[in-house]
Short mmCIF file of C-alpha atoms in Angstrom, two decimals:
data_model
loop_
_atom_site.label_atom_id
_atom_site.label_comp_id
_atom_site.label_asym_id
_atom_site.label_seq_id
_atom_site.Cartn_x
_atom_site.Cartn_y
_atom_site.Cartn_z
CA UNK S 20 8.92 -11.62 -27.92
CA UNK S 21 7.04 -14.64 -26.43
CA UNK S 22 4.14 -14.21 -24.08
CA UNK S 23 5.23 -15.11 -20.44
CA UNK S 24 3.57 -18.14 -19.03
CA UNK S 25 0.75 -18.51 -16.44
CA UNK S 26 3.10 -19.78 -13.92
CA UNK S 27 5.24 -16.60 -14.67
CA UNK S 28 2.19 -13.98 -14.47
CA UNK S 29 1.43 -15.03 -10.45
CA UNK S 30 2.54 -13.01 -7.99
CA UNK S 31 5.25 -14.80 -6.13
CA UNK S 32 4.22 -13.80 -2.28
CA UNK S 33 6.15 -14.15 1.10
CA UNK S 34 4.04 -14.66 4.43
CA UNK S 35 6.15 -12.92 7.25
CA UNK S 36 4.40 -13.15 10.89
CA UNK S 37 5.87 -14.82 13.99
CA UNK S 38 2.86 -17.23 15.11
CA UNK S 39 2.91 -19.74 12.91
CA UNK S 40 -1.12 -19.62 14.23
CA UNK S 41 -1.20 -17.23 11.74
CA UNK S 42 1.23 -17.28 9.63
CA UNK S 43 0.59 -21.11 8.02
CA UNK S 44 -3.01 -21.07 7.90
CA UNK S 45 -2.76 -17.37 6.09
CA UNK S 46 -0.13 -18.84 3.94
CA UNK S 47 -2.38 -21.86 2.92
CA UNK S 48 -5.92 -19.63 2.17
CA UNK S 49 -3.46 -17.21 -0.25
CA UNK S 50 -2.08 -20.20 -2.12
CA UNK S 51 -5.54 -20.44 -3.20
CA UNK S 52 -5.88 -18.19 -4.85
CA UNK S 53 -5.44 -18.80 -8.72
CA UNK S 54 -2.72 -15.97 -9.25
CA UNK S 55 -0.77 -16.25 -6.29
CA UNK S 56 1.88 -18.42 -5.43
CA UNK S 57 3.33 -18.21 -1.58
CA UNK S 58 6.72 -18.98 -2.51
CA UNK S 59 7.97 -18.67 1.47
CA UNK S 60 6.60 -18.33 4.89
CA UNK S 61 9.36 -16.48 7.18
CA UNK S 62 8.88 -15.89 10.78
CA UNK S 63 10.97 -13.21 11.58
CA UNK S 64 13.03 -10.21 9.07
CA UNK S 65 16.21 -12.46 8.62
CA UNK S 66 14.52 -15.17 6.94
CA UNK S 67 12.50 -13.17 4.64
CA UNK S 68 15.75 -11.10 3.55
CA UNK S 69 16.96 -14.74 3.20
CA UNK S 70 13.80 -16.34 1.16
CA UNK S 71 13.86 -12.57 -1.26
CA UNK S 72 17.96 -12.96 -1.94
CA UNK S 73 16.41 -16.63 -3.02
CA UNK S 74 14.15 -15.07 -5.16
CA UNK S 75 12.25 -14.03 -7.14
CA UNK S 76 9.46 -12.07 -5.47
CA UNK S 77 7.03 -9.86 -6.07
CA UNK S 78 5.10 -9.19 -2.85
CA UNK S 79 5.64 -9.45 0.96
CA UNK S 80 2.74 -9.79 3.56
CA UNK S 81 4.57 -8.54 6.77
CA UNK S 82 3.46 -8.49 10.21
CA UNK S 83 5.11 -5.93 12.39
CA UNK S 84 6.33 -7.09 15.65
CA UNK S 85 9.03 -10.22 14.98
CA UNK S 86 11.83 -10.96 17.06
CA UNK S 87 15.62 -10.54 15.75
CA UNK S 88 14.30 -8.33 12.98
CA UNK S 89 11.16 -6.39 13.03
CA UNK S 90 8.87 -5.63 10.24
CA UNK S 91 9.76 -1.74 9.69
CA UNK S 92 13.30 -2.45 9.86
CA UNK S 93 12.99 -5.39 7.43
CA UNK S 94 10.65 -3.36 4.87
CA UNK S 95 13.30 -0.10 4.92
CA UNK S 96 16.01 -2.90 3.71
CA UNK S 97 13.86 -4.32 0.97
CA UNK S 98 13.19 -0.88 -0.42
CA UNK S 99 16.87 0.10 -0.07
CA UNK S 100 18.21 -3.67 -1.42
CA UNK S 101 15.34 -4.83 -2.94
CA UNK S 102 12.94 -2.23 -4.24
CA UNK S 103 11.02 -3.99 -6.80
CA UNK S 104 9.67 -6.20 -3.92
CA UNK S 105 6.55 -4.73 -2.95
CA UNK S 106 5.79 -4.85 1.18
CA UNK S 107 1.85 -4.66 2.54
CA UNK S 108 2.22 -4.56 6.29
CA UNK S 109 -0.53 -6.84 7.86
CA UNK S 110 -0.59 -5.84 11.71
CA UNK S 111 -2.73 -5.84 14.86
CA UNK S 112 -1.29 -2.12 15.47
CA UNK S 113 -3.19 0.71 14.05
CA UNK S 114 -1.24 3.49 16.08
CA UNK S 115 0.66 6.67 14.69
CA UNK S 116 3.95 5.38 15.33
CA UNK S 117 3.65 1.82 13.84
CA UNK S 118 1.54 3.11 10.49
CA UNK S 119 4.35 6.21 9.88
CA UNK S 120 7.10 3.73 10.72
CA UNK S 121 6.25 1.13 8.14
CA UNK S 122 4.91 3.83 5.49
CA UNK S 123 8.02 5.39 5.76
CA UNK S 124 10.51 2.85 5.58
CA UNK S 125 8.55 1.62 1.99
CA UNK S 126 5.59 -0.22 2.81
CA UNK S 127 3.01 -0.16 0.21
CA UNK S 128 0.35 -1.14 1.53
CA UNK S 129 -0.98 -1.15 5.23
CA UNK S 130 -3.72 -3.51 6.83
CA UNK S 131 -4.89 -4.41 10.10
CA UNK S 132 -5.52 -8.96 11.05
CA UNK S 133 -9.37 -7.39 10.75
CA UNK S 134 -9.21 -7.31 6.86
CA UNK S 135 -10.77 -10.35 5.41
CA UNK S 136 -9.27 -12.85 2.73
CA UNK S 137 -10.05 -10.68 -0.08
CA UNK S 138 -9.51 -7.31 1.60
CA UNK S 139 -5.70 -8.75 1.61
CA UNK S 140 -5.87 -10.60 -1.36
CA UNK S 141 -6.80 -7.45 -3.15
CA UNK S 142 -4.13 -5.91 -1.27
CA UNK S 143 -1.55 -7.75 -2.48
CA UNK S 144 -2.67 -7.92 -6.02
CA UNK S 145 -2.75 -3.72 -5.66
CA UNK S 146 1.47 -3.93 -4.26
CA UNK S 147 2.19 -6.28 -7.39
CA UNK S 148 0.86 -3.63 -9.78
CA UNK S 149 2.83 -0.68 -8.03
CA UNK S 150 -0.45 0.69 -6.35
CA UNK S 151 -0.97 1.39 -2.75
CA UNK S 152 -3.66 0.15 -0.18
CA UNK S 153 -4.56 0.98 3.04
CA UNK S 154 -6.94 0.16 5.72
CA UNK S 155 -10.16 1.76 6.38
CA UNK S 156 -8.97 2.33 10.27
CA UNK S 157 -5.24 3.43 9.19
CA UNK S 158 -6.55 5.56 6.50
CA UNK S 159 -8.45 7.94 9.12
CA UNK S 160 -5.32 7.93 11.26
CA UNK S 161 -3.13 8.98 8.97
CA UNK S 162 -5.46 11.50 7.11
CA UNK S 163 -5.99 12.73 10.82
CA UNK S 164 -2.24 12.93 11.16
CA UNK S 165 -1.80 14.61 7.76
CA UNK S 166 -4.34 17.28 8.66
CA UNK S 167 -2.33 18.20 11.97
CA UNK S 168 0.49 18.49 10.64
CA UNK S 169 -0.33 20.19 7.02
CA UNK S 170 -2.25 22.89 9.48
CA UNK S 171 0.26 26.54 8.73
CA UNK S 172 2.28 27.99 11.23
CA UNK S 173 1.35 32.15 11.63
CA UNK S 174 2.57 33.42 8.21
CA UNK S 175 2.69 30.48 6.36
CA UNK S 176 0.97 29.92 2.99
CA UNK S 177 -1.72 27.31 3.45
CA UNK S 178 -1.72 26.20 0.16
CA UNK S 179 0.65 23.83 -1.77
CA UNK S 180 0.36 24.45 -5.54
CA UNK S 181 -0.45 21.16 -8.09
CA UNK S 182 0.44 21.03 -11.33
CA UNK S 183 -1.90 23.06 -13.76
CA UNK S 184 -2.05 20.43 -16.05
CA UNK S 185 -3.82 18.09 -13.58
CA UNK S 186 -7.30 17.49 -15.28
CA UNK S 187 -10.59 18.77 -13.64
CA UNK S 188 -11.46 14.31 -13.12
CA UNK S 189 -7.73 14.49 -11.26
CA UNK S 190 -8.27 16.94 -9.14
CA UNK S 191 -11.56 15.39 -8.27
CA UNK S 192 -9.58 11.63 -7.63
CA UNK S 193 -7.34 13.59 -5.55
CA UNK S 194 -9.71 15.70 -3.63
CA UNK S 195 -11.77 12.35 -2.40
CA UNK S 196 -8.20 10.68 -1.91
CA UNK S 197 -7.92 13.48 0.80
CA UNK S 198 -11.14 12.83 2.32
CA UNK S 199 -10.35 9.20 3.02
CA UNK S 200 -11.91 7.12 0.08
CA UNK S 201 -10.69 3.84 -1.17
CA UNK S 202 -10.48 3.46 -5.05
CA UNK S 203 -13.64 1.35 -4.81
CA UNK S 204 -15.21 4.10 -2.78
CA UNK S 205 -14.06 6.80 -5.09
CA UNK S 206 -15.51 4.76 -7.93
CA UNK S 207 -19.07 4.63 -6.70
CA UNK S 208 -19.06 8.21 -6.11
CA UNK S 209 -17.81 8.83 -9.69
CA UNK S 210 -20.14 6.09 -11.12
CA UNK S 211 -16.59 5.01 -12.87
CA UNK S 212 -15.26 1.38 -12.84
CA UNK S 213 -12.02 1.10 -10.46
CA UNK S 214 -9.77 0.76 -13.42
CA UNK S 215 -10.98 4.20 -14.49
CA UNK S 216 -9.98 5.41 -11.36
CA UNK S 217 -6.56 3.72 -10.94
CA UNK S 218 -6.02 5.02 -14.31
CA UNK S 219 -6.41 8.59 -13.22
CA UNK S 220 -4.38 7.59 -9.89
CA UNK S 221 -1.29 6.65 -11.93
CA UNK S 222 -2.07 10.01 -14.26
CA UNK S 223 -2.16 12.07 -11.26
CA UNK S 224 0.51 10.49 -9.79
CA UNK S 225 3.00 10.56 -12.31
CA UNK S 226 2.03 13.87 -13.45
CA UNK S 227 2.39 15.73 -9.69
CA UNK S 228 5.34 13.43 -8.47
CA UNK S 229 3.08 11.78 -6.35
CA UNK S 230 5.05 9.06 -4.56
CA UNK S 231 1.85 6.98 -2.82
CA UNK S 232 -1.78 7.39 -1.30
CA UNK S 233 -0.54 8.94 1.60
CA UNK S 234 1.63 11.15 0.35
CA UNK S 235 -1.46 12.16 -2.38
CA UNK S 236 -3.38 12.77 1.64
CA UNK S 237 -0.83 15.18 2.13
CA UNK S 238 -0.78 16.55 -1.44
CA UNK S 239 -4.41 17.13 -1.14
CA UNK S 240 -4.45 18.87 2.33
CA UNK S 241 -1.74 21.16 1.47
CA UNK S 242 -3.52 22.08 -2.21
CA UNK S 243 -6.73 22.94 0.01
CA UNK S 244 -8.61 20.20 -1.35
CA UNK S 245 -9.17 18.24 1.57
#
């Protein structure tokens, strides 16, 4: 089997935002990048359903609020018609409704327009590989949210069981997924490189069906570990 080229190892990225204030200048700084190629930049849902039917792509940067189709809806038809195209949600909304929307309907990855260049280059690179990312700001919220509603009603068992095959270093990974860290922030508390840890995130993962981070938020408040 031949080794795939250069050109075919860089992430092929769509730039999805309305203002093209944003969207060109955003689409220009990523092209800069030496593995990433913005094949498109789409200013509402219909054309980047039309630039991904194009294809290929890997990754979709996706603001939120675009006219004739909106971000959430557009990311809940990629994963139903598309899902090995990988959406990170780059928003100015940080609020319950718009993080669980776009989580929900796919999204890999959620950041807020204050993440910097690499924060979202990062980001991006993370979707390609199949791992999630989300921001420091929406990463409280929704561990917030989980904790409300993983709290028992009268009678209820406060405890969701994990696997017992989970490794102590899992349960650890999972336990400081729960409390909000990033992989970078899990790594220096470890004093493990972040490719240790996303090594034990796909482990643990895979091994407790695990479908993203904030699913392993919820995994980890119900287990008691958060």
């Amino acid at each position: 089997m031949s080794e795939r080229t250069e050109e075919e190892t860089r992430l092929k990225v769509i730039v999805a935002d309305d203002q093209a204030a944003v969207r060109e200048p955003l689409a220009a700084v990523l092209g800069l990048a030496e593995d990433i190629d913005v094949v498109a930049a789409a200013a509402d849902g219909t054309e980047v359903l039309a630039a991904v039917a194009a294809g290929p792509v890997d990754v979709v940067l996706m603001d939120l609020r675009m006219p004739v189709l909106d971000g959430i809806e557009t990311t809940r038809r990629l994963t139903e018609e598309h899902p090995e195209v990988a959406v990170v949600v780059l928003t100015t909304f940080a609020d319950d409704e718009s993080i669980l929307g776009a989580l929900g309907a796919g999204a890999r990855g959620y950041l807020t327009k204050n993440a910097g260049r690499q924060d979202i280059t990062r980001a991006i690179r993370a979707a390609g590989a199949g791992q999630s990312v989300l921001d420091g700001e929406v990463q409280a919220r929704l561990l917030a949210t989980a904790r409300t509603k993983a709290t028992p009603a009268p009678g209820e068992a406060a405890r969701q069981p994990l696997p017992d095959d989970l490794t102590p270093r899992e349960r650890e990974v999972l336990t400081l997924i729960g409390q909000g860290l990033s992989n970078r922030g899990i790594a220096e508390k470890l004093f493990i490189s972040e490719a240790t840890v996303k090594t034990h995130i796909n482990n643990l993962f895979a091994k407790a069906h695990i479908r993203d981070r904030a699913d392993a938020v919820r995994r980890a408040i119900g287990a008691g570990l958060a």
